[in-house]
Tab-separated table of N, CA and C and ligand atoms in Angstrom:
chain	number	residue	atom	x	y	z
A	1	UNK	N	98.931	106.939	86.250
A	1	UNK	CA	99.965	106.193	86.939
A	1	UNK	C	99.380	107.603	88.194
A	2	UNK	N	99.295	108.851	87.858
A	2	UNK	CA	98.972	109.252	88.321
A	2	UNK	C	98.576	109.600	90.244
A	3	UNK	N	97.686	108.705	90.587
A	3	UNK	CA	96.774	108.519	91.171
A	3	UNK	C	97.221	106.985	91.028
A	4	UNK	N	97.512	106.417	92.688
A	4	UNK	CA	98.052	104.853	93.216
A	4	UNK	C	97.039	105.180	94.230
A	5	UNK	N	96.747	103.707	94.311
A	5	UNK	CA	95.514	102.970	95.953
A	5	UNK	C	97.250	101.662	96.516
A	6	UNK	N	96.895	102.472	97.872
A	6	UNK	CA	97.873	101.319	98.830
A	6	UNK	C	97.007	100.271	100.238
A	7	UNK	N	96.559	99.412	99.737
A	7	UNK	CA	95.985	98.661	100.736
A	7	UNK	C	95.901	97.820	101.369
A	8	UNK	N	95.852	98.050	102.109
A	8	UNK	CA	95.844	96.893	103.213
A	8	UNK	C	94.945	96.861	104.913
A	9	UNK	N	95.213	95.162	105.797
A	9	UNK	CA	93.923	95.885	106.565
A	9	UNK	C	94.936	97.368	107.987
A	10	UNK	N	95.938	96.706	108.109
A	10	UNK	CA	96.903	97.736	108.690
A	10	UNK	C	95.689	97.911	110.423
A	11	UNK	N	95.839	97.237	110.834
A	11	UNK	CA	95.298	96.310	111.798
A	11	UNK	C	96.993	96.431	113.130
A	12	UNK	N	97.217	97.354	113.218
A	12	UNK	CA	97.241	99.167	112.924
A	12	UNK	C	97.551	99.210	112.693
A	13	UNK	N	98.092	100.408	111.104
A	13	UNK	CA	99.197	101.252	110.993
A	13	UNK	C	99.971	101.058	111.736
A	14	UNK	N	101.514	100.585	110.913
A	14	UNK	CA	103.400	100.363	111.653
A	14	UNK	C	103.986	101.448	110.670
A	15	UNK	N	105.259	102.423	111.247
A	15	UNK	CA	106.434	102.954	111.026
A	15	UNK	C	106.936	101.712	109.315
A	16	UNK	N	106.893	100.879	109.432
A	16	UNK	CA	106.804	100.302	108.037
A	16	UNK	C	105.166	100.849	107.137
A	17	UNK	N	104.490	100.407	107.468
A	17	UNK	CA	104.071	100.983	106.446
A	17	UNK	C	103.799	102.426	105.879
A	18	UNK	N	103.617	102.538	107.360
A	18	UNK	CA	104.037	104.865	107.135
A	18	UNK	C	104.667	105.066	105.745
A	19	UNK	N	106.218	104.426	106.278
A	19	UNK	CA	107.652	104.548	104.791
A	19	UNK	C	106.795	104.361	104.025
A	20	UNK	N	106.432	103.484	102.875
A	20	UNK	CA	105.374	103.006	102.066
A	20	UNK	C	104.561	104.188	101.473
A	21	UNK	N	104.322	104.857	102.210
A	21	UNK	CA	102.769	105.540	101.507
A	21	UNK	C	104.044	106.907	102.009
A	22	UNK	N	104.372	106.975	102.639
A	22	UNK	CA	105.973	108.842	102.094
A	22	UNK	C	106.741	108.311	100.892
A	23	UNK	N	107.130	107.499	101.034
A	23	UNK	CA	107.752	106.709	99.065
A	23	UNK	C	106.976	106.687	98.516
A	24	UNK	N	105.578	106.712	97.994
A	24	UNK	CA	104.660	106.318	97.684
A	24	UNK	C	104.813	107.785	97.062
A	25	UNK	N	103.849	108.400	98.583
A	25	UNK	CA	103.181	110.506	97.768
A	25	UNK	C	104.685	111.112	97.642
A	26	UNK	N	105.538	110.489	97.695
A	26	UNK	CA	106.758	111.382	96.750
A	26	UNK	C	107.027	110.981	95.378
A	27	UNK	N	106.227	110.270	94.670
A	27	UNK	CA	106.829	109.156	93.702
A	27	UNK	C	105.630	109.557	92.390
A	28	UNK	N	104.022	109.594	93.602
A	28	UNK	CA	102.885	109.778	92.466
A	28	UNK	C	102.092	110.769	94.121
A	29	UNK	N	101.365	112.026	91.795
A	29	UNK	CA	100.874	112.431	92.365
A	29	UNK	C	99.735	112.711	94.106
A	30	UNK	N	98.738	111.536	93.966
A	30	UNK	CA	97.734	110.920	95.289
A	30	UNK	C	97.927	109.761	95.184
A	31	UNK	N	97.831	109.232	96.429
A	31	UNK	CA	97.930	108.474	96.800
A	31	UNK	C	96.741	108.030	97.720
A	32	UNK	N	95.738	107.027	97.613
A	32	UNK	CA	94.309	106.527	98.397
A	32	UNK	C	95.264	105.906	99.088
A	33	UNK	N	95.249	105.830	100.774
A	33	UNK	CA	95.362	105.039	101.377
A	33	UNK	C	94.018	103.967	101.381
A	34	UNK	N	94.245	103.027	101.159
A	34	UNK	CA	92.834	101.483	101.721
A	34	UNK	C	92.885	100.826	102.965
A	35	UNK	N	92.062	100.647	102.738
A	35	UNK	CA	92.033	100.814	104.586
A	35	UNK	C	90.308	99.116	103.840
A	36	UNK	N	90.186	97.326	104.673
A	36	UNK	CA	90.156	96.570	103.963
A	36	UNK	C	89.363	96.580	105.089
A	37	UNK	N	87.556	96.624	104.254
A	37	UNK	CA	86.525	96.370	106.156
A	37	UNK	C	87.062	95.124	105.915
A	38	UNK	N	86.485	94.014	105.042
A	38	UNK	CA	86.309	92.844	105.004
A	38	UNK	C	87.773	91.337	105.161
A	39	UNK	N	88.396	92.637	105.952
A	39	UNK	CA	88.776	91.291	106.113
A	39	UNK	C	88.904	89.756	107.011
A	40	UNK	N	89.747	88.876	106.361
A	40	UNK	CA	89.143	88.203	106.744
A	40	UNK	C	89.431	87.816	108.223
A	41	UNK	N	90.675	88.803	108.686
A	41	UNK	CA	91.421	88.422	109.559
A	41	UNK	C	91.359	88.144	110.566
A	42	UNK	N	90.241	88.935	111.471
A	42	UNK	CA	89.522	89.005	112.364
A	42	UNK	C	90.284	90.629	113.465
A	43	UNK	N	89.807	91.805	112.438
A	43	UNK	CA	90.853	92.360	112.898
A	43	UNK	C	90.625	93.547	114.503
A	44	UNK	N	92.094	93.145	115.259
A	44	UNK	CA	91.725	93.589	116.427
A	44	UNK	C	91.157	95.468	116.532
A	45	UNK	N	91.377	96.001	115.538
A	45	UNK	CA	90.519	97.534	115.639
A	45	UNK	C	89.903	97.219	114.284
A	46	UNK	N	88.504	98.860	115.146
A	46	UNK	CA	87.434	98.223	113.657
A	46	UNK	C	88.035	99.605	112.846
A	47	UNK	N	87.250	98.846	111.805
A	47	UNK	CA	87.431	100.398	110.826
A	47	UNK	C	87.755	101.792	110.750
A	48	UNK	N	87.225	102.230	111.728
A	48	UNK	CA	87.035	103.462	112.257
A	48	UNK	C	88.168	103.821	113.069
A	49	UNK	N	88.706	102.473	113.503
A	49	UNK	CA	89.764	102.794	114.238
A	49	UNK	C	90.948	102.781	113.476
A	50	UNK	N	90.979	101.861	112.816
A	50	UNK	CA	92.449	101.409	112.245
A	50	UNK	C	92.427	102.694	111.067
A	51	UNK	N	91.344	103.206	110.344
A	51	UNK	CA	91.528	104.165	109.594
A	51	UNK	C	92.056	105.699	110.124
A	52	UNK	N	91.168	105.626	111.499
A	52	UNK	CA	91.692	107.339	112.265
A	52	UNK	C	93.146	107.481	112.578
A	53	UNK	N	93.597	105.609	112.524
A	53	UNK	CA	94.920	106.047	112.934
A	53	UNK	C	95.776	106.060	111.943
A	54	UNK	N	95.449	106.057	111.066
A	54	UNK	CA	96.395	106.609	109.355
A	54	UNK	C	96.204	107.796	108.734
A	55	UNK	N	94.870	107.824	109.122
A	55	UNK	CA	94.610	109.754	109.274
A	55	UNK	C	95.426	110.586	109.467
A	56	UNK	N	95.297	110.635	111.294
A	56	UNK	CA	96.154	111.198	112.166
A	56	UNK	C	97.420	110.865	111.972
A	57	UNK	N	98.438	110.171	110.850
A	57	UNK	CA	99.919	110.021	110.707
A	57	UNK	C	99.730	110.108	109.588
A	58	UNK	N	99.428	110.319	109.261
A	58	UNK	CA	99.206	111.085	107.247
A	58	UNK	C	98.728	113.062	107.060
A	59	UNK	N	98.213	113.405	108.277
A	59	UNK	CA	97.858	114.570	108.147
A	59	UNK	C	98.720	115.393	107.803
A	60	UNK	N	99.524	115.567	107.347
A	60	UNK	CA	101.001	116.600	106.746
A	60	UNK	C	100.920	115.934	105.081
A	61	UNK	N	99.879	115.528	104.564
A	61	UNK	CA	100.982	115.168	103.045
A	61	UNK	C	99.070	115.457	102.505
A	62	UNK	N	99.598	116.109	101.876
A	62	UNK	CA	98.471	116.402	101.104
A	62	UNK	C	98.024	115.870	100.636
A	63	UNK	N	98.628	115.428	99.539
A	63	UNK	CA	98.187	113.839	98.303
A	63	UNK	C	98.046	112.915	99.229
A	64	UNK	N	97.681	112.318	100.712
A	64	UNK	CA	97.511	111.250	100.825
A	64	UNK	C	96.191	111.514	101.177
A	65	UNK	N	95.173	110.595	100.996
A	65	UNK	CA	94.159	110.108	101.527
A	65	UNK	C	92.984	108.839	101.480
A	66	UNK	N	93.209	108.790	102.927
A	66	UNK	CA	92.555	107.582	103.902
A	66	UNK	C	91.073	107.525	102.958
A	67	UNK	N	91.086	106.459	102.908
A	67	UNK	CA	89.527	105.737	102.372
A	67	UNK	C	88.305	104.473	103.623
A	68	UNK	N	87.744	103.498	103.700
A	68	UNK	CA	87.707	102.189	103.370
A	68	UNK	C	87.147	101.978	102.215
A	69	UNK	N	87.361	100.553	102.200
A	69	UNK	CA	86.559	100.227	101.482
A	69	UNK	C	85.839	99.133	101.657
A	70	UNK	N	84.764	97.829	100.814
A	70	UNK	CA	84.366	96.626	101.339
A	70	UNK	C	84.145	96.127	99.955
A	71	UNK	N	84.146	95.044	99.672
A	71	UNK	CA	84.938	94.044	98.287
A	71	UNK	C	85.337	93.735	97.941
A	72	UNK	N	85.677	93.427	96.867
A	72	UNK	CA	86.377	93.567	95.567
A	72	UNK	C	87.469	94.375	95.378
A	73	UNK	N	89.137	94.788	96.135
A	73	UNK	CA	89.634	95.920	95.701
A	73	UNK	C	89.137	96.478	94.181
A	74	UNK	N	89.701	96.611	92.793
A	74	UNK	CA	89.239	96.183	92.074
A	74	UNK	C	88.396	96.680	91.743
A	75	UNK	N	86.665	97.312	91.954
A	75	UNK	CA	85.686	97.204	91.617
A	75	UNK	C	85.805	98.888	92.372
A	76	UNK	N	86.527	98.599	93.190
A	76	UNK	CA	86.466	99.778	93.996
A	76	UNK	C	87.081	100.528	93.019
A	77	UNK	N	88.669	100.392	92.735
A	77	UNK	CA	89.593	100.556	91.683
A	77	UNK	C	88.802	100.879	90.126
A	78	UNK	N	87.979	100.158	89.546
A	78	UNK	CA	86.876	100.510	88.365
A	78	UNK	C	86.271	102.246	88.831
A	79	UNK	N	85.309	101.850	90.051
A	79	UNK	CA	84.753	102.633	90.134
A	79	UNK	C	85.544	104.044	90.154
A	80	UNK	N	86.320	104.013	90.921
A	80	UNK	CA	87.180	105.780	91.176
A	80	UNK	C	88.344	106.263	90.075
A	81	UNK	N	88.902	105.127	89.079
A	81	UNK	CA	89.565	105.485	88.208
A	81	UNK	C	91.208	105.457	88.690
A	82	UNK	N	90.903	104.829	89.604
A	82	UNK	CA	92.406	104.030	90.217
A	82	UNK	C	92.721	102.980	88.862
A	83	UNK	N	94.243	102.887	88.596
A	83	UNK	CA	94.456	101.865	88.547
A	83	UNK	C	96.423	100.898	87.917
A	84	UNK	N	95.940	102.076	89.919
A	84	UNK	CA	97.787	100.531	89.627
A	84	UNK	C	97.761	101.294	91.516
A	85	UNK	N	98.075	99.667	91.563
A	85	UNK	CA	98.680	99.056	93.207
A	85	UNK	C	99.193	100.231	93.590
A	86	UNK	N	99.868	99.977	95.261
A	86	UNK	CA	101.724	99.881	95.925
A	86	UNK	C	100.987	98.114	96.858
A	87	UNK	N	102.849	98.509	96.653
A	87	UNK	CA	102.176	97.066	97.858
A	87	UNK	C	103.484	96.987	98.171
A	88	UNK	N	103.967	96.829	99.620
A	88	UNK	CA	104.951	96.921	99.801
A	88	UNK	C	105.776	95.571	99.820
A	89	UNK	N	106.919	94.897	100.359
A	89	UNK	CA	107.743	94.047	100.020
A	89	UNK	C	108.833	94.273	101.248
A	90	UNK	N	108.664	93.198	102.043
A	90	UNK	CA	109.196	92.968	103.426
A	90	UNK	C	110.624	92.088	103.294
A	91	UNK	N	110.012	90.688	102.425
A	91	UNK	CA	111.282	89.152	101.851
A	91	UNK	C	110.165	88.226	101.908
A	92	UNK	N	111.159	87.515	101.321
A	92	UNK	CA	111.062	86.657	100.360
A	92	UNK	C	109.425	85.547	100.236
A	93	UNK	N	109.445	85.877	101.836
A	93	UNK	CA	108.065	84.882	102.406
A	93	UNK	C	106.946	86.080	101.668
A	94	UNK	N	106.830	87.171	101.722
A	94	UNK	CA	105.472	88.661	101.337
A	94	UNK	C	105.238	87.087	99.699
A	95	UNK	N	106.487	87.614	99.293
A	95	UNK	CA	106.365	87.753	97.431
A	95	UNK	C	106.184	86.718	96.974
A	96	UNK	N	105.513	85.261	97.261
A	96	UNK	CA	104.600	84.302	96.935
A	96	UNK	C	103.002	84.569	96.449
A	97	UNK	N	103.233	85.547	97.217
A	97	UNK	CA	101.368	86.060	97.825
A	97	UNK	C	101.424	87.393	97.609
A	98	UNK	N	101.931	88.059	97.143
A	98	UNK	CA	101.916	88.952	96.954
A	98	UNK	C	101.430	88.548	94.732
A	99	UNK	N	102.527	87.823	94.675
A	99	UNK	CA	102.635	87.838	93.209
A	99	UNK	C	101.278	87.657	92.209
A	100	UNK	N	100.693	86.420	93.229
A	100	UNK	CA	99.769	85.381	92.873
A	100	UNK	C	98.427	86.879	92.647
A	101	UNK	N	98.516	87.448	94.513
A	101	UNK	CA	97.201	88.534	94.389
A	101	UNK	C	97.166	89.363	93.000
A	102	UNK	N	98.941	90.137	92.260
A	102	UNK	CA	98.455	91.112	92.053
A	102	UNK	C	98.284	90.358	90.419
A	103	UNK	N	98.621	89.322	90.007
A	103	UNK	CA	98.975	88.609	88.777
A	103	UNK	C	96.973	88.059	88.620
A	104	UNK	N	96.718	88.500	90.187
A	104	UNK	CA	94.939	88.043	89.843
A	104	UNK	C	94.096	88.920	89.450
A	105	UNK	N	95.020	90.295	90.488
A	105	UNK	CA	94.056	91.738	90.326
A	105	UNK	C	94.232	92.091	88.378
A	106	UNK	N	95.699	90.906	88.204
A	106	UNK	CA	96.194	91.895	86.535
A	106	UNK	C	94.484	91.123	85.921
A	107	UNK	N	94.627	89.771	85.847
A	107	UNK	CA	94.157	89.095	84.680
A	107	UNK	C	92.514	89.279	85.181
A	108	UNK	N	92.079	89.455	86.438
A	108	UNK	CA	90.581	89.726	86.316
A	108	UNK	C	90.474	91.397	86.355
A	109	UNK	N	91.010	92.614	86.187
A	109	UNK	CA	90.942	93.737	85.339
A	109	UNK	C	90.989	93.334	83.919
A	110	UNK	N	91.380	92.523	82.947
A	110	UNK	CA	92.027	92.079	81.521
A	110	UNK	C	92.682	94.060	81.456
A	111	UNK	N	93.782	92.594	82.887
A	111	UNK	CA	94.867	93.645	81.801
A	111	UNK	C	94.788	95.300	82.246
A	112	UNK	N	93.756	95.537	82.591
A	112	UNK	CA	93.846	97.462	83.142
A	112	UNK	C	94.305	98.334	84.509
A	113	UNK	N	94.523	96.636	85.609
A	113	UNK	CA	95.080	97.078	86.851
A	113	UNK	C	96.445	96.340	86.702
A	114	UNK	N	97.725	97.955	87.580
A	114	UNK	CA	99.570	97.290	86.965
A	114	UNK	C	99.270	96.904	89.298
A	115	UNK	N	100.584	96.345	89.279
A	115	UNK	CA	100.786	95.974	91.034
A	115	UNK	C	102.508	96.428	91.163
A	116	UNK	N	102.581	98.130	91.734
A	116	UNK	CA	104.406	98.288	91.341
A	116	UNK	C	104.079	97.940	93.142
A	117	UNK	N	105.549	97.086	93.320
A	117	UNK	CA	106.102	96.818	94.647
A	117	UNK	C	107.431	97.567	94.990
A	118	UNK	N	106.652	98.310	97.077
A	118	UNK	CA	108.058	99.275	97.057
A	118	UNK	C	108.962	97.913	98.444
A	119	UNK	N	110.397	97.807	98.032
A	119	UNK	CA	111.154	96.816	98.853
A	119	UNK	C	110.988	97.689	100.073
A	120	UNK	N	110.701	97.055	101.657
A	120	UNK	CA	111.335	98.153	101.874
A	120	UNK	C	112.197	98.819	103.048
A	121	UNK	N	111.740	99.781	103.635
A	121	UNK	CA	113.467	100.265	104.426
A	121	UNK	C	114.226	98.738	105.311
A	122	UNK	N	115.539	98.344	105.404
A	122	UNK	CA	115.647	97.596	105.430
A	122	UNK	C	115.781	97.777	107.641
A	123	UNK	N	115.224	98.778	108.168
A	123	UNK	CA	114.993	99.221	109.512
A	123	UNK	C	113.560	98.684	109.784
A	124	UNK	N	112.179	98.351	108.747
A	124	UNK	CA	111.343	97.635	108.591
A	124	UNK	C	111.870	97.206	108.104
A	125	UNK	N	111.866	96.028	107.686
A	125	UNK	CA	111.828	94.830	106.423
A	125	UNK	C	111.064	93.498	108.191
A	126	UNK	N	111.674	93.262	109.201
A	126	UNK	CA	110.586	92.490	109.929
A	126	UNK	C	109.562	93.214	110.789
A	127	UNK	N	108.732	94.007	110.556
A	127	UNK	CA	108.037	94.926	111.459
A	127	UNK	C	106.805	94.428	110.179
A	128	UNK	N	105.844	93.490	111.641
A	128	UNK	CA	104.798	93.364	111.203
A	128	UNK	C	103.514	94.217	112.006
A	129	UNK	N	102.299	94.514	111.554
A	129	UNK	CA	100.786	94.924	113.017
A	129	UNK	C	101.173	94.000	113.974
A	130	UNK	N	100.868	92.646	113.343
A	130	UNK	CA	101.098	91.566	114.090
A	130	UNK	C	102.096	90.771	114.746
A	131	UNK	N	103.771	91.290	114.017
A	131	UNK	CA	104.541	90.477	115.585
A	131	UNK	C	103.731	92.803	116.656
A	132	UNK	N	103.257	93.451	115.645
A	132	UNK	CA	103.542	94.832	117.213
A	132	UNK	C	102.386	94.158	117.982
A	133	UNK	N	100.817	93.397	117.837
A	133	UNK	CA	99.818	92.999	119.089
A	133	UNK	C	100.644	92.839	119.887
A	134	UNK	N	101.405	91.812	119.243
A	134	UNK	CA	101.562	90.438	120.120
A	134	UNK	C	102.966	91.206	121.521
A	135	UNK	N	103.836	92.114	121.278
A	135	UNK	CA	104.827	92.775	122.132
A	135	UNK	C	103.540	92.991	122.954
A	136	UNK	N	103.026	94.162	121.952
A	136	UNK	CA	102.277	95.207	122.828
A	136	UNK	C	101.495	93.995	123.720
A	137	UNK	N	100.377	93.757	123.791
A	137	UNK	CA	99.575	92.095	124.434
A	137	UNK	C	100.111	91.423	125.502
A	138	UNK	N	101.719	91.974	125.647
A	138	UNK	CA	102.634	91.745	126.254
A	138	UNK	C	103.352	92.818	127.194
A	139	UNK	N	102.660	93.498	127.277
A	139	UNK	CA	102.610	94.907	127.788
A	139	UNK	C	104.454	95.126	127.525
A	140	UNK	N	105.379	94.873	125.998
A	140	UNK	CA	106.625	95.759	125.440
A	140	UNK	C	106.311	96.840	124.963
A	141	UNK	N	106.952	98.225	124.853
A	141	UNK	CA	106.710	98.151	124.388
A	141	UNK	C	107.116	99.103	123.600
A	142	UNK	N	105.646	99.835	122.174
A	142	UNK	CA	106.169	99.215	120.955
A	142	UNK	C	106.514	100.254	120.126
A	143	UNK	N	106.858	101.853	121.085
A	143	UNK	CA	106.282	103.289	120.881
A	143	UNK	C	108.135	102.938	119.302
A	144	UNK	N	108.415	102.108	119.105
A	144	UNK	CA	110.300	102.215	118.650
A	144	UNK	C	109.182	101.980	116.367
A	145	UNK	N	108.643	101.151	116.847
A	145	UNK	CA	107.108	100.385	115.819
A	145	UNK	C	106.215	101.183	114.790
A	146	UNK	N	104.804	101.719	116.911
A	146	UNK	CA	104.393	102.522	115.598
A	146	UNK	C	104.260	103.978	116.136
A	147	UNK	N	102.724	104.685	115.919
A	147	UNK	CA	103.140	106.491	115.831
A	147	UNK	C	102.299	105.943	117.583
A	148	UNK	N	102.718	107.164	118.141
A	148	UNK	CA	102.094	107.076	119.999
A	148	UNK	C	100.900	107.461	119.918
A	149	UNK	N	100.432	107.437	118.982
A	149	UNK	CA	99.030	107.757	119.267
A	149	UNK	C	97.699	105.670	118.973
A	150	UNK	N	99.395	105.421	118.236
A	150	UNK	CA	98.275	104.168	118.121
A	150	UNK	C	98.779	103.301	119.577
A	151	UNK	N	100.680	103.486	119.720
A	151	UNK	CA	101.566	102.759	120.720
A	151	UNK	C	99.395	102.706	122.007
A	152	UNK	N	99.690	103.742	121.732
A	152	UNK	CA	98.004	104.564	123.247
A	152	UNK	C	96.875	103.132	123.344
A	153	UNK	N	96.824	103.023	122.180
A	153	UNK	CA	95.915	102.684	121.471
A	153	UNK	C	95.507	101.782	121.701
A	154	UNK	N	96.932	100.565	121.297
A	154	UNK	CA	96.883	99.368	121.226
A	154	UNK	C	97.343	99.033	123.404
A	155	UNK	N	97.677	100.385	123.700
A	155	UNK	CA	97.289	99.458	124.887
A	155	UNK	C	95.961	99.450	125.792
A	156	UNK	N	95.459	100.764	125.335
A	156	UNK	CA	93.938	100.477	125.564
A	156	UNK	C	93.435	99.416	125.486
A	157	UNK	N	93.156	99.277	124.358
A	157	UNK	CA	92.638	97.477	123.435
A	157	UNK	C	93.082	96.881	124.706
A	158	UNK	N	94.408	96.731	124.831
A	158	UNK	CA	94.720	95.238	125.013
A	158	UNK	C	95.001	95.070	127.088
A	159	UNK	N	94.517	95.988	127.560
A	159	UNK	CA	94.403	95.670	129.014
A	159	UNK	C	93.379	96.036	129.929
B	201	ADP	P1	96.669	92.992	104.370
B	201	ADP	O1	96.315	92.773	105.438
B	201	ADP	O2	96.398	92.929	103.152
B	201	ADP	O3	98.742	91.554	103.915
B	201	ADP	P2	98.944	94.763	105.624
B	201	ADP	O4	97.925	95.949	106.552
B	201	ADP	O5	99.521	93.930	106.989
B	201	ADP	O6	97.802	94.161	104.211
B	201	ADP	O7	99.811	95.546	104.703
B	201	ADP	C1	99.218	96.199	103.947
B	201	ADP	C2	101.217	96.220	102.774
B	201	ADP	O8	101.852	96.432	103.875
B	201	ADP	C3	101.288	94.980	102.360
B	201	ADP	O9	101.859	95.522	100.890
B	201	ADP	C4	102.147	95.085	102.653
B	201	ADP	O10	103.460	94.044	102.230
B	201	ADP	C5	103.224	95.854	103.311
B	201	ADP	N1	104.046	96.159	104.800
B	201	ADP	C6	103.365	95.879	106.019
B	201	ADP	N2	104.120	95.849	106.542
B	201	ADP	C7	105.178	96.023	105.954
B	201	ADP	C8	106.620	96.678	106.361
B	201	ADP	N3	106.836	97.249	107.785
B	201	ADP	N4	107.239	97.273	105.618
B	201	ADP	C9	106.951	97.478	104.331
B	201	ADP	N5	105.630	96.764	103.767
B	201	ADP	C10	105.266	96.291	104.754
């Protein structure tokens, strides 16, 4: 349980994600942030950009490492000897999807992989990467929601 992976698309990373990373880092010895490269979501930022933005935001945490992976999460986990996934739960709407993924990961891994859920801080409960992109697209200031470098990159990308 000392090493956990927090997977996602992080397109881009928000203060909501960073809150989950920070809290995981205080609970577990090592937190691997796993940036998904084969996202079906047609991301705005490239894998390298998404990875760099997180790296920049977590550089002060000694026990957080950012990696990216292709293919199935559980294959990456098996290869790297990780058995616990961390995910964030914002609202009831996240629940059904997260439950399904967590149960199928457990089934496919023959009960060797478990998922731990952290409930979002109230401050970030409404926050998602999609909402941030939507605001940025229309020129709204997003500095409340994402780190400064991410806000700059959003502006560059969308204008
Ligand atoms: P995915 O592409 O896998 O849905 P995201 O990059 O959107 O992933 O999010 C990764 C994880 O972070 C998910 O567990 C998601 O529920 C969680 N998350 C996203 N936004 C927030 C937030 N505002 N507060 C807490 N957790 C969040």
